[in-house]
Amino acid sequence: MVSKYLINRRRFAVSAGLSAFTSLLFKGKAIAQEELDFDQTYDDVADFVIVGSGAGGGTLAARLVEYGYSVILIDAGPKETNIAGTVPALHASASEDPARAWKFFVKHFEENPERDPKYADTDQGGPGIFYPRGSAIGGSTAVNAMIYVRPHNSDWNHIAATTKDPSWQAEKMEAYHKKVESWLMPQQPELGFIVKSLFDSPKLRNIVVNTILLRGNVEQIKQIFPRDPFRILRDFKEFGFVEGANQAIQRVLKNFSPNKKSRGDYAQEGAYLISTATHKTSGLIRRRGARERLLEVEAKHPDRLRIKADSFVTDLIFDEASDAQSRVRGVMVDERPSVYGAAYQGPDDLKPKLRTYGARREVIVAGGAFNTPQILMNAGIGPMDHLTEMGIRTRIDLPQVGQNLQDRYEVGMVYQSKDGQPISITEECLFEPTEADPCYQDWLEPDTQTVYDTNGTLISFILKSGYTPDPDLLCFAIPAEFRGYEMDYSKKLNQVPGRFTYAILKGHTENRGGRVRLKSRDPYDTPDIDFNYFPGGYDDADLKAVVKGMESVRGVMNFGVVGHEWDELNPTANTNFAEHVMNTAWGHHASCTCPMGLDPRSSVVDASFKVHGMVNLRVVDASVFPRIPGHFIVSSVYAIGEKAADVIHQEYKA
């Protein structure tokens, strides 16, 4: 393979605000000031250069390679994984892994931000609220909780209506979900282990029973009482009581999935076992995501997929010819690990290692809701007034770049067992991949069902708050203490024995007032991120919906024997729910900062993912949604990665 390609015969000066190289900054200091000679060559060239390897970019890259194109895939994080990124139950540790994660600090409120107990001062890494993101091949799919829940039909139909493009309708998007699921293979937890844990821990069993009885839908409740009432007696006779009960419970639970259509749509009201992106290989249940997909495709097509890990994109390279200023030619990268401001530690080598990669056809940015608008704005694509303020010449005035930032609202209701005893299924677990951790040692035994095979979610229910047309609340039970994201949160989950959390997640949020802005024109600097929580104050519909979710959880936890087994710890029985939500809510599904639409004044990309005003620059990640879809966004991002591959292939295959 030829490693370098002649790209142009013309010389021109470059500048940080104009194209790729003018006074590249490092932590606010100029590190390079030179004229680029286009007799120089790119370090590599492919049909497509994709920036970011997460659910959008990674999925797109893999499919384009399978369609026969060559792809340079660039990510700031490492290619290698580790045990925390492999064992499903260690996902919290993975999200705080200094080698494979980034730590952003964001604003929830402009005024009095310290009202949130999770707020970190400057000496704690802030200021702001800790917001973990993946920085590795696979993006945040390499460190997330692996939850896979399909969005509602209305999410896709809204994009179809917004773009006037019927290919976005839910019935058409069904094919892309199936494509994703053919390789991601999301699955419910091992039912045998779930049932065993219920027998071993009566307190958890009672919570599961309450959830099914009080929040299960009619179809689910009917399954508890089979048409053949004597079948369970035959099971007892054939298998014994414990195994007979095991068989009966598994028959019920296997149908409790939000990814099975009910009443014509997904994620309808009811009680569920949440599917996760895990897969058994060599007898062990492991994380599966964009990274695993990419490595499989790379092994088959090493000539077409070139993965550039530990490579941070500092700018886009444009064709400066007067008749081609809307065309991007490639990207400039710094090939050193940990150079970005969100990294846990700085680079070992302070001297930049700059490389350029060229695209014969297109550059596609898939850096996520924070980094994609940052890359575009640093390249001069964004709101003119803000770019002017930053000293960056506007290439294309797109006011919505970085606007429209959206997220879920989440809160946790933490309970303490009245007897103070540990929860049996995690009693011996240290959540450390060491010889001293018996749960980890169990996981290492092939074909052994263990709590480490799961992400820790026991059971969940979906509820309609009444503030949106679709069921918007997803509440899930965790045998741990989780009050939201703060530094070292992963170490606090199981510090105190006998604690349990029912988390409430608000989907279909109405808040469109968040935004991402540059702090400086330094590409290594993190942006200013403000989610603008609850703009409607205590009358905010999202806040009221979360309160309804909390009341529903309280109903589950206070019903029958469960109410005598657990104490409300945070919030307490006397806490004002609305005030608690206002001050402590969090999110981790940032999206919508480069929304899709028809009008360049109110959107950033068109229905084919192309940036308005650009010939060959697209965005394919969570930032393109006009409004945040479903409950857990990753399933939707995977789907648009597949759709983008088809859109691009249709354009070029002729």
PDB file of C-alpha atoms in Angstrom, residues 406-409 468 506-512 542 627-628:
ATOM      1  CA  GLN A 406     -30.444  17.890  24.931  1.00  0.00           C
ATOM      2  CA  ASP A 407     -30.222  15.075  27.455  1.00  0.00           C
ATOM      3  CA  ARG A 408     -32.291  12.855  29.726  1.00  0.00           C
ATOM      4  CA  TYR A 409     -33.100  13.761  33.275  1.00  0.00           C
ATOM      5  CA  THR A 468     -45.789  13.220  26.378  1.00  0.00           C
ATOM      6  CA  LYS A 506     -37.047  10.695  31.769  1.00  0.00           C
ATOM      7  CA  GLY A 507     -37.140  10.128  28.020  1.00  0.00           C
ATOM      8  CA  HIS A 508     -38.567  12.507  25.406  1.00  0.00           C
ATOM      9  CA  THR A 509     -37.408  15.551  27.354  1.00  0.00           C
ATOM     10  CA  GLU A 510     -38.715  18.917  26.190  1.00  0.00           C
ATOM     11  CA  ASN A 511     -35.710  21.088  27.108  1.00  0.00           C
ATOM     12  CA  ARG A 512     -34.030  22.455  23.960  1.00  0.00           C
ATOM     13  CA  ASP A 542     -40.038  17.385  32.519  1.00  0.00           C
ATOM     14  CA  ARG A 627     -34.892  15.950  19.408  1.00  0.00           C
ATOM     15  CA  ILE A 628     -33.520  13.257  21.684  1.00  0.00           C
TER      16      ILE A 628
END
